[in-house]
Tab-separated table of C-alpha atoms in Angstrom:
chain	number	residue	atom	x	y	z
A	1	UNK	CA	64.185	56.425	4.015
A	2	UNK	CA	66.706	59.136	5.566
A	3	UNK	CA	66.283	62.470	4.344
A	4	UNK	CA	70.137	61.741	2.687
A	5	UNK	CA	68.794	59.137	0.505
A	6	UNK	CA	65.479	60.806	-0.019
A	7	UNK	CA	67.959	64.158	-1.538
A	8	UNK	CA	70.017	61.978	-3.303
A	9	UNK	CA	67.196	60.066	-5.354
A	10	UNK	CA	65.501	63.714	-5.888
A	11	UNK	CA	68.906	64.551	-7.668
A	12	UNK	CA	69.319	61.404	-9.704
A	13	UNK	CA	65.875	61.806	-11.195
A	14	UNK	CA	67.301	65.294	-12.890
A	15	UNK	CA	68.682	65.018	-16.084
A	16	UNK	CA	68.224	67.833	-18.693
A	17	UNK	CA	65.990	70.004	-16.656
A	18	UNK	CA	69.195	71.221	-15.205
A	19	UNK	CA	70.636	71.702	-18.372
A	20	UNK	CA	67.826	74.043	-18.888
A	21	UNK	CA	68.303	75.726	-15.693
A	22	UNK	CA	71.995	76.127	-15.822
A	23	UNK	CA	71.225	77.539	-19.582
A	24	UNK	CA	68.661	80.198	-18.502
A	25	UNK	CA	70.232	81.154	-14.873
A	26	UNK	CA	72.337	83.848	-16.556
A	27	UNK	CA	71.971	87.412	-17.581
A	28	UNK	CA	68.434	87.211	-16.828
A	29	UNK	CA	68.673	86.342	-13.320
A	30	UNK	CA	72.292	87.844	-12.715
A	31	UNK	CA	71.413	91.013	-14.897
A	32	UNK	CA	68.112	91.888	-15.422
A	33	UNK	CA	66.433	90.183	-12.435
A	34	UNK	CA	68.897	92.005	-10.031
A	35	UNK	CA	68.492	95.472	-11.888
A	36	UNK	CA	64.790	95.268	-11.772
A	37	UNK	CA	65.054	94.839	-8.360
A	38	UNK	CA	67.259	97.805	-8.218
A	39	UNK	CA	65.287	100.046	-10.461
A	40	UNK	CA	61.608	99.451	-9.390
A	41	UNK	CA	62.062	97.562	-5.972
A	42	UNK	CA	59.167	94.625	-5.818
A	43	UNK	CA	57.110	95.919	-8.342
A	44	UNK	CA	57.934	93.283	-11.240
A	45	UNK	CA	57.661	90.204	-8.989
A	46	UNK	CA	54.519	89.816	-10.729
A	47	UNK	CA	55.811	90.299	-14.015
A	48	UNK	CA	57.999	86.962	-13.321
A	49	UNK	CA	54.750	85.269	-12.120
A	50	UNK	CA	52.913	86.332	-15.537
A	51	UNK	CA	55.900	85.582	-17.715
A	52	UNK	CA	56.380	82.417	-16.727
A	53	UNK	CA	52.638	80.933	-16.733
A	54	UNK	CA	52.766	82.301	-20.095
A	55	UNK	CA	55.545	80.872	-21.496
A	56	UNK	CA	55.214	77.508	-19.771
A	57	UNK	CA	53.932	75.590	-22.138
A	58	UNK	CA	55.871	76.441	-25.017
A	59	UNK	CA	59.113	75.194	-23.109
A	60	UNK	CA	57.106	71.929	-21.993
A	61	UNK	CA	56.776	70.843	-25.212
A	62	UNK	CA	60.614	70.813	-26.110
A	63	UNK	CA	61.216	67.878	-23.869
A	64	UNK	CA	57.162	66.440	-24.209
A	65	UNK	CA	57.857	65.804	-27.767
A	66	UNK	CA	61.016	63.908	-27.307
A	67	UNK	CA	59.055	62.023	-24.696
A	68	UNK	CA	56.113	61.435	-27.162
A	69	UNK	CA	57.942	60.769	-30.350
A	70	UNK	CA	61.490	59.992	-29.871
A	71	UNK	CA	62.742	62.430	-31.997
A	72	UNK	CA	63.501	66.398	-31.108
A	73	UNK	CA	60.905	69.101	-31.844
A	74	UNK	CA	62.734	69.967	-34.726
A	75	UNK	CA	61.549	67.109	-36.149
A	76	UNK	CA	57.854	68.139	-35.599
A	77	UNK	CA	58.932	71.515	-37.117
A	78	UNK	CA	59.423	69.587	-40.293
A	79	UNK	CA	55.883	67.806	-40.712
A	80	UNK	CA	54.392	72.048	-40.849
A	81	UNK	CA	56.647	71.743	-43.807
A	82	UNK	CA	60.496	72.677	-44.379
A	83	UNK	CA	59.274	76.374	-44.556
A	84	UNK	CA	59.656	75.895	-40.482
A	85	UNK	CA	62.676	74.622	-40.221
A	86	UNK	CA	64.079	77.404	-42.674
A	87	UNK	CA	62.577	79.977	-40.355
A	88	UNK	CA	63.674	78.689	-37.155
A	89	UNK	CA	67.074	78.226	-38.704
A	90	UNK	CA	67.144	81.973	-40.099
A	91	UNK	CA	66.102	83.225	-36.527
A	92	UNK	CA	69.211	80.828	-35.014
A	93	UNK	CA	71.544	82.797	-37.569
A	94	UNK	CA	69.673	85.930	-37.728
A	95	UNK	CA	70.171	86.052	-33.690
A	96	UNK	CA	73.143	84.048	-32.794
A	97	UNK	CA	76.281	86.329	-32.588
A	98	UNK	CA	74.720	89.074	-30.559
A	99	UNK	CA	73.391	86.736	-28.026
A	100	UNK	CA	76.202	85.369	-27.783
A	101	UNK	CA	78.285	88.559	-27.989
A	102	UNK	CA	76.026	89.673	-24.769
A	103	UNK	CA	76.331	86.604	-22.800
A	104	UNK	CA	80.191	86.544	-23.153
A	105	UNK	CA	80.316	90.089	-22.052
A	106	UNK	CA	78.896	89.148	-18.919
A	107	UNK	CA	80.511	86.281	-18.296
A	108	UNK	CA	84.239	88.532	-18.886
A	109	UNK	CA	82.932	90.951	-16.438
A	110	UNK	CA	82.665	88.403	-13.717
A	111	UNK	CA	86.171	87.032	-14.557
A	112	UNK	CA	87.916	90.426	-14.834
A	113	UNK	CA	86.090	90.981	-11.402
A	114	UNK	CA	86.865	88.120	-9.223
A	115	UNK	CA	90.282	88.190	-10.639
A	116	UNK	CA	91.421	92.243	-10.569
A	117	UNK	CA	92.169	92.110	-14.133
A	118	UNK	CA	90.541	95.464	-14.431
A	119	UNK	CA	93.512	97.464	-15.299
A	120	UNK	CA	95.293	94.733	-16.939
A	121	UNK	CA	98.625	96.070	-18.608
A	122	UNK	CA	97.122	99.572	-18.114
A	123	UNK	CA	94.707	99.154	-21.497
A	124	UNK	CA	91.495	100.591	-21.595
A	125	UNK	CA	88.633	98.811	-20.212
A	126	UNK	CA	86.633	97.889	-23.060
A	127	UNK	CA	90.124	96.382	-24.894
A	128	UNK	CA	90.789	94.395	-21.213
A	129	UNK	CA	87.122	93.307	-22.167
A	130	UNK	CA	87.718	92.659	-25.105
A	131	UNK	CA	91.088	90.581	-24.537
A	132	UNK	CA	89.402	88.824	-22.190
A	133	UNK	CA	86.420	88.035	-24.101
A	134	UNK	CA	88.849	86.692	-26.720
A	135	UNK	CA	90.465	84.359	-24.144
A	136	UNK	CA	87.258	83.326	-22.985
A	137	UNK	CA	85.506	82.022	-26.497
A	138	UNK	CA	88.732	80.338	-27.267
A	139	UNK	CA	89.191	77.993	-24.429
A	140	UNK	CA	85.187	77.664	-24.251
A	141	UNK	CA	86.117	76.204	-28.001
A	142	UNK	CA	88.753	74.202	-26.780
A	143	UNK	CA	86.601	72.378	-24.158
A	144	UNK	CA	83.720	71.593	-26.684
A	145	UNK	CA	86.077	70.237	-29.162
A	146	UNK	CA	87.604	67.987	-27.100
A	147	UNK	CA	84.603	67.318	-25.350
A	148	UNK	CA	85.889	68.007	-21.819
A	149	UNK	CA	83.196	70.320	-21.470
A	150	UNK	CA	80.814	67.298	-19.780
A	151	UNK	CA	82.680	67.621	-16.759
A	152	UNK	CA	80.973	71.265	-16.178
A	153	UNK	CA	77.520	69.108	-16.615
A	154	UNK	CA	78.120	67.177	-14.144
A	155	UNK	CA	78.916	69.687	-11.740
A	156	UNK	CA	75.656	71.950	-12.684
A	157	UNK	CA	73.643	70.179	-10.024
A	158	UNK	CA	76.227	71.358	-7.242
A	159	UNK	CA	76.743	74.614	-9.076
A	160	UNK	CA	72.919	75.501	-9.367
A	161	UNK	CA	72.211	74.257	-5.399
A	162	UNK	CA	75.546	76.690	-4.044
A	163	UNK	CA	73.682	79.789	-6.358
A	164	UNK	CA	70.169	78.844	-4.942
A	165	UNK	CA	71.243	78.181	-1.272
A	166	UNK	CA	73.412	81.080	-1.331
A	167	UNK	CA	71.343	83.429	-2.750
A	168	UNK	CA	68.204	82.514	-0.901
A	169	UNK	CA	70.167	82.897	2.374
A	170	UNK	CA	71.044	86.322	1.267
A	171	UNK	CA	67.924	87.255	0.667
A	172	UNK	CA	66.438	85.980	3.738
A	173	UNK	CA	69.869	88.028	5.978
A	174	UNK	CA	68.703	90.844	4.318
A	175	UNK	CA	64.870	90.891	4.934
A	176	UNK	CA	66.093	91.304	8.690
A	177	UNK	CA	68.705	93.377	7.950
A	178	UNK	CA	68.891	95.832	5.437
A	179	UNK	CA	69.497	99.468	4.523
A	180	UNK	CA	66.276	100.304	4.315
A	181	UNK	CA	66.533	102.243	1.319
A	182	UNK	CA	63.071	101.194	-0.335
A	183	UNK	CA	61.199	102.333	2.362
A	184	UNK	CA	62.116	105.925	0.620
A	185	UNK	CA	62.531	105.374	-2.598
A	186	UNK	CA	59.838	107.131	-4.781
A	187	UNK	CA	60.420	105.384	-8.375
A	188	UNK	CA	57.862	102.763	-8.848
A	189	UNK	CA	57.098	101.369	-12.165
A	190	UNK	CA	54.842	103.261	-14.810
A	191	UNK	CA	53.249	101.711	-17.874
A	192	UNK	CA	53.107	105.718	-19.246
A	193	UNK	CA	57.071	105.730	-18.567
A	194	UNK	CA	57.898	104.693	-22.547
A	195	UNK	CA	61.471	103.818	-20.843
A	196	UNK	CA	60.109	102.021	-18.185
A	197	UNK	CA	58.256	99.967	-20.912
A	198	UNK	CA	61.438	99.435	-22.857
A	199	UNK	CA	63.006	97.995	-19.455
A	200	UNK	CA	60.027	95.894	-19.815
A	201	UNK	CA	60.740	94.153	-22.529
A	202	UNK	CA	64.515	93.660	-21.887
A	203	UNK	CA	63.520	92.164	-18.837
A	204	UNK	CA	60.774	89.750	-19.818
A	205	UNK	CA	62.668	89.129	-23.168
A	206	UNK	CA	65.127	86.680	-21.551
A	207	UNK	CA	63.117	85.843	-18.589
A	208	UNK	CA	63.070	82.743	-17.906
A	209	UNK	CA	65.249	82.383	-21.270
A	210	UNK	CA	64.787	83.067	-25.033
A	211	UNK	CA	62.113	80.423	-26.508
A	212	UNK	CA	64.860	78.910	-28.401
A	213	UNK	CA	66.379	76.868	-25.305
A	214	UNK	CA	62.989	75.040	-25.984
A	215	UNK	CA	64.593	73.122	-28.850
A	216	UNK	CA	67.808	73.251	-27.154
A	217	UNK	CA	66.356	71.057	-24.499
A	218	UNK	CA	64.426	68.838	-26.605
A	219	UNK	CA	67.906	67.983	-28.697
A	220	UNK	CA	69.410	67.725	-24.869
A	221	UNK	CA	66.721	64.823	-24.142
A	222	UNK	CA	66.977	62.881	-27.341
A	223	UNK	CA	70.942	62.662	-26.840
A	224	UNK	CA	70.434	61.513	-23.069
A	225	UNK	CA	67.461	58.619	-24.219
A	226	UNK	CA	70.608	58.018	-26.803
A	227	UNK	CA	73.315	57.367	-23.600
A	228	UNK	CA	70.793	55.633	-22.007
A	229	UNK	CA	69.002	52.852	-24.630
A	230	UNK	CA	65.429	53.667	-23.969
A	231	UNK	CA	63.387	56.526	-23.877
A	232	UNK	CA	62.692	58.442	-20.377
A	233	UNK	CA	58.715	58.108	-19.715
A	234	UNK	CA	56.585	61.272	-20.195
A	235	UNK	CA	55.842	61.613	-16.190
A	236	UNK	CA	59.727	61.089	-15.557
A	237	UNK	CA	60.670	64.011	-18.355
A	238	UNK	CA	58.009	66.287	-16.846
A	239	UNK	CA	59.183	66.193	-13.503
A	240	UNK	CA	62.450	66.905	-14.320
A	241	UNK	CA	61.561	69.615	-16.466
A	242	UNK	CA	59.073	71.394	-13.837
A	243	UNK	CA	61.735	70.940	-11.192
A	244	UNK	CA	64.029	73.270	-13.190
A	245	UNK	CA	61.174	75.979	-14.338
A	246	UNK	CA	60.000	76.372	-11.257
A	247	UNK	CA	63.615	76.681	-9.782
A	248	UNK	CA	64.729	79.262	-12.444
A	249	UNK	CA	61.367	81.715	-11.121
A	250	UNK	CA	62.180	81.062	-8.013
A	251	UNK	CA	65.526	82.072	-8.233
A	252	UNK	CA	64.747	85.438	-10.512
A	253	UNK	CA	62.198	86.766	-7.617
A	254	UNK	CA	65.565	85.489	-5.136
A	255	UNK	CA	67.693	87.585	-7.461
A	256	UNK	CA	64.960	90.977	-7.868
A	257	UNK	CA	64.792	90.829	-4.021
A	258	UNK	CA	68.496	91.307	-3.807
A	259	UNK	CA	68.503	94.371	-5.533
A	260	UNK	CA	65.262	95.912	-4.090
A	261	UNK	CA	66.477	95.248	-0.409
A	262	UNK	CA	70.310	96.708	-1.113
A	263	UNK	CA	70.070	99.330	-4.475
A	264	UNK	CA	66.575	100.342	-4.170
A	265	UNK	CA	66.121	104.059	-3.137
A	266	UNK	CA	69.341	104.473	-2.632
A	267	UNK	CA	71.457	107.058	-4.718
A	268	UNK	CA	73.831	104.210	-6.247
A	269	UNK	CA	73.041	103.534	-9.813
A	270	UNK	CA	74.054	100.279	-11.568
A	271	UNK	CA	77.001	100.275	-13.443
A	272	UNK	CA	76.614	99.824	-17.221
A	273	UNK	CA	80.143	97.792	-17.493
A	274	UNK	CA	80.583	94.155	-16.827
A	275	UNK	CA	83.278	93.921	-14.612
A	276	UNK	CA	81.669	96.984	-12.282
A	277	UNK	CA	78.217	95.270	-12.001
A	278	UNK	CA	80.023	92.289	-11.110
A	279	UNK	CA	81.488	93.868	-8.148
A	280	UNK	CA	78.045	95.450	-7.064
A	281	UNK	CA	76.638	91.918	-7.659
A	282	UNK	CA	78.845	90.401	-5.394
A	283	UNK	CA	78.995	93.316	-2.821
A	284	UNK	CA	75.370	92.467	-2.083
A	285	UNK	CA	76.058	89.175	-1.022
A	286	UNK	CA	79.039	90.211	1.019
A	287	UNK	CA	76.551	92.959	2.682
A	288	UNK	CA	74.214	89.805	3.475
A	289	UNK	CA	76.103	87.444	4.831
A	290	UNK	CA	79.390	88.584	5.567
A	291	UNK	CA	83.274	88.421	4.015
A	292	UNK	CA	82.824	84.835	3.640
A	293	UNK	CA	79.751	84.608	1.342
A	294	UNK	CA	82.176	86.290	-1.333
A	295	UNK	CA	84.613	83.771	-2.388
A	296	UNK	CA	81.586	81.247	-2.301
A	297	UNK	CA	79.003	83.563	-4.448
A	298	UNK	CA	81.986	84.463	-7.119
A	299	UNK	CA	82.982	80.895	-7.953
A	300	UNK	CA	79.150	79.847	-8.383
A	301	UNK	CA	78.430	82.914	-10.525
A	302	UNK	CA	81.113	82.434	-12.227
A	303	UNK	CA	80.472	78.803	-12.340
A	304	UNK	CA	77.095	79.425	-13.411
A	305	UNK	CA	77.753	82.173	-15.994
A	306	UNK	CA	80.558	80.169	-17.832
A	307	UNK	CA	78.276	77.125	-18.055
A	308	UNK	CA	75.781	79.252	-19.920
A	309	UNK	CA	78.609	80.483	-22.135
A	310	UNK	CA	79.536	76.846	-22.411
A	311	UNK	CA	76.337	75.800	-23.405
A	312	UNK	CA	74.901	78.788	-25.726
A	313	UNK	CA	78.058	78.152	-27.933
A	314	UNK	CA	77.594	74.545	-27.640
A	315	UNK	CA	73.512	74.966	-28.401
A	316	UNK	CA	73.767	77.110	-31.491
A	317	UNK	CA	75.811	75.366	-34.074
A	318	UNK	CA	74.098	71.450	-32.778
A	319	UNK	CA	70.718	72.907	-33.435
A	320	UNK	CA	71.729	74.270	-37.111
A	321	UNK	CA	73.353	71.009	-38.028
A	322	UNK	CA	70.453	69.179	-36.958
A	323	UNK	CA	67.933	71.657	-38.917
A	324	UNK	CA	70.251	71.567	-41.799
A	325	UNK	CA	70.339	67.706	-41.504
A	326	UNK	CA	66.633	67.643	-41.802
A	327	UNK	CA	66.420	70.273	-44.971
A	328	UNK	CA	69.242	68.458	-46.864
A	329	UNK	CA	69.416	64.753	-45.431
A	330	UNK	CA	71.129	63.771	-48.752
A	331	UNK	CA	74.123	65.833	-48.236
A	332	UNK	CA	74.416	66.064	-44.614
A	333	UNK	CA	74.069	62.785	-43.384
A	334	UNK	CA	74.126	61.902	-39.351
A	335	UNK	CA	77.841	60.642	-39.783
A	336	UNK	CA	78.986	64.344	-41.030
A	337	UNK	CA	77.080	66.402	-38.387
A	338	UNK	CA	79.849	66.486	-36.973
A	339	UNK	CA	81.831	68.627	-39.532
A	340	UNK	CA	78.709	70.816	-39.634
A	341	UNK	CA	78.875	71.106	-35.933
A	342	UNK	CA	82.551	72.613	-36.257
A	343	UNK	CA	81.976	75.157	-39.014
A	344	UNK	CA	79.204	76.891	-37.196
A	345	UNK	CA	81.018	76.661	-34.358
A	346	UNK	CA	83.862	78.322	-35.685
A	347	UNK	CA	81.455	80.879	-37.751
A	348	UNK	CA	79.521	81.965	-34.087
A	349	UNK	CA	83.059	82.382	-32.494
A	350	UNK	CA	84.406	84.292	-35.389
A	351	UNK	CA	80.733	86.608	-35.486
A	352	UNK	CA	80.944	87.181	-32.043
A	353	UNK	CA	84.194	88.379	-31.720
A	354	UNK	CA	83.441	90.713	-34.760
A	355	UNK	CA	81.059	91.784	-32.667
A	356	UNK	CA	82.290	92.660	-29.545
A	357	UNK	CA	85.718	94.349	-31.374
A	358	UNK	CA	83.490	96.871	-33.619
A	359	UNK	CA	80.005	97.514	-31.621
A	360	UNK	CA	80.898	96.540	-27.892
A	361	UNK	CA	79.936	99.787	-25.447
A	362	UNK	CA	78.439	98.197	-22.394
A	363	UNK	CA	76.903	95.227	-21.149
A	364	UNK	CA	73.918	97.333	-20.985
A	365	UNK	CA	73.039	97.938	-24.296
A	366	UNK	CA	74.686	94.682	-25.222
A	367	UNK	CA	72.161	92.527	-23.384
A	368	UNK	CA	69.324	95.336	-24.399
A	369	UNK	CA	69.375	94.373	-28.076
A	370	UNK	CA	69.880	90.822	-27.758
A	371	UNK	CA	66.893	90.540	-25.110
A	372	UNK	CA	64.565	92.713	-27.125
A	373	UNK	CA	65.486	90.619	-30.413
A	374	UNK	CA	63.909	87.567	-28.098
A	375	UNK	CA	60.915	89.587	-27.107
A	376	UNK	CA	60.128	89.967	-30.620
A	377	UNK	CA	61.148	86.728	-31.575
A	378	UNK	CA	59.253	84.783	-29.007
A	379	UNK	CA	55.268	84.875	-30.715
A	380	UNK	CA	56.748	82.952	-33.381
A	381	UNK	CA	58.572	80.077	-32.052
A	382	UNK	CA	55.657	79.862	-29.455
A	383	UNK	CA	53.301	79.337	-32.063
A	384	UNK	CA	55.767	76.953	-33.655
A	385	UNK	CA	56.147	74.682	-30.721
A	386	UNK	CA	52.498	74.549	-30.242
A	387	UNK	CA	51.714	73.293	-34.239
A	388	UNK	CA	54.416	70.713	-33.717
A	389	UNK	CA	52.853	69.290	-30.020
A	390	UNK	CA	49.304	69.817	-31.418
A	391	UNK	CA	49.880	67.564	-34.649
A	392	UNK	CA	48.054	64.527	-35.777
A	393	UNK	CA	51.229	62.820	-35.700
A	394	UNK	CA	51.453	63.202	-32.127
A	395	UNK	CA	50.285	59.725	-29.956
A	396	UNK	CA	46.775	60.719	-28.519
A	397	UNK	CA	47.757	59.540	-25.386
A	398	UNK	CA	50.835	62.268	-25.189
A	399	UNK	CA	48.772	65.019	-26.882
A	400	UNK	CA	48.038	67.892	-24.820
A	401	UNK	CA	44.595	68.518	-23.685
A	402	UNK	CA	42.269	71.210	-24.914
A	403	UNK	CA	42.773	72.910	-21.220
A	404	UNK	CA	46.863	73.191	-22.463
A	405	UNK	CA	45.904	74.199	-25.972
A	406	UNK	CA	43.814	77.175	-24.516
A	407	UNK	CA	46.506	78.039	-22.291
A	408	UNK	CA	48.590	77.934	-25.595
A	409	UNK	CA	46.500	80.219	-27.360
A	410	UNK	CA	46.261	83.012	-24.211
A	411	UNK	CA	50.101	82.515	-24.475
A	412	UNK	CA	50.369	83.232	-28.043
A	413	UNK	CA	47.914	86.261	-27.354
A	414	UNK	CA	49.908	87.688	-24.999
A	415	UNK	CA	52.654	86.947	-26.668
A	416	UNK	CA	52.139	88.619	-30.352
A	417	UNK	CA	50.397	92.333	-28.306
A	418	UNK	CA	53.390	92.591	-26.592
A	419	UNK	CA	55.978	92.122	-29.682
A	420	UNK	CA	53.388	94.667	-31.179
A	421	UNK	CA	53.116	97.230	-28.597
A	422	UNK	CA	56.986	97.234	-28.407
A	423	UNK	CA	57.660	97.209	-32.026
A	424	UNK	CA	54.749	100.217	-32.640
A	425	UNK	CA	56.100	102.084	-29.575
């Protein structure tokens, strides 16, 4: 088999997976990846290593328990009791609006970048920002209402391999050839630094994603074993979901890198508005591989961060209908999830924008508060996802192992003392 037909059947077998990675390749690989980079050098490659073995399992078992049972994980939420549903639902409200709020930010700042809107009509920033934030939610609303918004799913896989290739080429132009600012720098990371620490958890808050995109994904691989008529096999859901893990790590260490080898040690500071760190991120590539890389990098960041946009606004109000589905079946049947669907659509749009006109600063302290909300968040929907995997209900052939379930409770360990040490600090 040519190596043509060998890429091409390595694609096809990728379904959700890179709904998952074009979901968490956002702000915490565009953002936070690149400014830890920038701030410590390669000092937290290790703390993508660590965050991701210990989070691992509590992703898995979004898509495992589709594969096991059919149904999504909310559904295994529901045999704890409904008190789990409830709380997962009042976390999805609770957190909704300023994750979203954040992620649009970000996703303005590219677009007021790449296209010099900056001093649009000679208004202040934030209100260009803000306009264009506006702009932004409404045609994102427009595409999932008439559903156009599949189109951008289809193009993920070329979007996510123009990032990866592009970014990795950077990265390996720049190991050859670089400023050699960290060779200098004297700011390494500190675990007595209390900011340092607060970096910390703003970093590994998102990183790879928040634990909700868990259930997210699971909902993702019931509605493809819908399209399709049968159920994908466990080994076939597994591979597809390792294939985009392991490529979202991969590409955060890709991203850090970037920012050590051009921002490290030197005196340039990252910008705390969107549309400026935009123009540093794509500067870096530019310094890499040359004028050409830029046109290329911009329209897959921007590519990539719209998706995410796309897709957080899409994720939110589908997982509350479904929860709410389950806690009142009577009243909101399958047929009228789709009415739900549209009022909490139009609620997130509406919170969001309240949002970003009264408390918008930065980007900065935008994406601080909604990552830190995750950090704290995470112990409990970990713990959640493992009760549901670990049931009785669960075929014993499709149960984890007692190996997993260890790994599950180190997870959960690590988890809950760092939520702790944050919230006592």
């Amino acid at each position: 088999m040519s190596l043509y037909k060998l890429f091409n059947h390595f694609i096809s077998r990728l379904g959700p997976g890179l709904l998952y990675a074009g979901a968490a390749v956002g702000v915490s690989h565009l953002v936070q990846s690149t400014q830890a980079g920038g701030m410590f050098g390669f000092d937290l490659i290790i703390a993508i290593i660590i965050i991701h073995l210990v989070k691992y399992p509590f992703f898995e078992f979004g898509p495992r328990y589709t594969a096991a049972t059919g149904q999504n994980i909310l559904h295994g939420y529901m045999k704890l009791g409904k008190w789990a549903v409830w709380l997962y639902l009042l976390m999805t409200i609770a957190t909704m609006f300023i994750v979203q709020a954040a992620i649009t930010v970000v996703t303005s700042g590219l677009i007021t970048h790449i296209f010099g809107l900056e001093g649009l009509g000679g208004h202040d920033p934030q209100i260009v920002a803000l306009i264009i934030s506006s702009a932004l939610l409404l045609f994102s609303f427009t595409l999932l209402v008439s559903g156009h918004y599949v189109l951008l799913d289809k193009l993920m896989k070329v979007i996510i391999l123009v990032l990866t290739i592009t970014s990795v080429a950077a990265v390996i132009m720049l190991l050859f050839d670089n400023p050699g600012h960290h060779k200098t720098a004297t700011v390494f990371f500190s675990f007595s630094d209390t900011a340092h620490l607060i970096f910390l958890a703003t970093f590994l808050g998102w990183m790879p994603a928040p634990l909700d995109l868990s259930v997210w994904h699971s909902i993702w691989s019931k509605s493809k074993n819908e399209s399709d008529g049968k159920i994908t096999s466990m080994k076939e859901t597994l591979f597809d979901f390792r294939v985009g893990y392991i490529g979202t790590a991969f590409l955060a260490i890709c991203f850090l890198l970037l920012g050590a080898l051009v921002m490290y040690g030197s005196d340039e500071t990252f910008a705390p508005g969107g549309a400026a760190f935009a123009g540093q991120l794509m500067n870096m590539y530019e310094q890499a591989l040359g004028p050409w890389a830029y046109p290329v990098v911009a329209i897959a960041a921007l590519a990539t961060m719209f998706s995410t946009t796309l897709t957080v606004l899409d994720a939110f109000p589908r997982t509350i209908s479904a929860s709410l589905e389950l806690l009142f079946p009577q009243q909101i049947k399958h047929r009228n999830n789709e009415r739900t669907y549209l009022i909490w659509l139009f609620v997130i749009i509406t919170g969001t924008l309240l949002i970003l006109f009264f408390y918008m600063t930065s980007m900065r302290e935008m994406v601080k508060i909604a990552t830190v909300i995750a950090f704290v968040a995470a112990p409990i929907l970990a713990i959640l996802n493992m009760q549901a995997m670990f049931n009785k209900s669960i075929p014993d052939e499709h149960r984890p192992g007692k190996l997993m379930l260890l790994w599950c409770w180190l997870g959960v360990a690590a988890l809950l003392g760092c939520s702790i040490s944050y919230l006592l600090l």
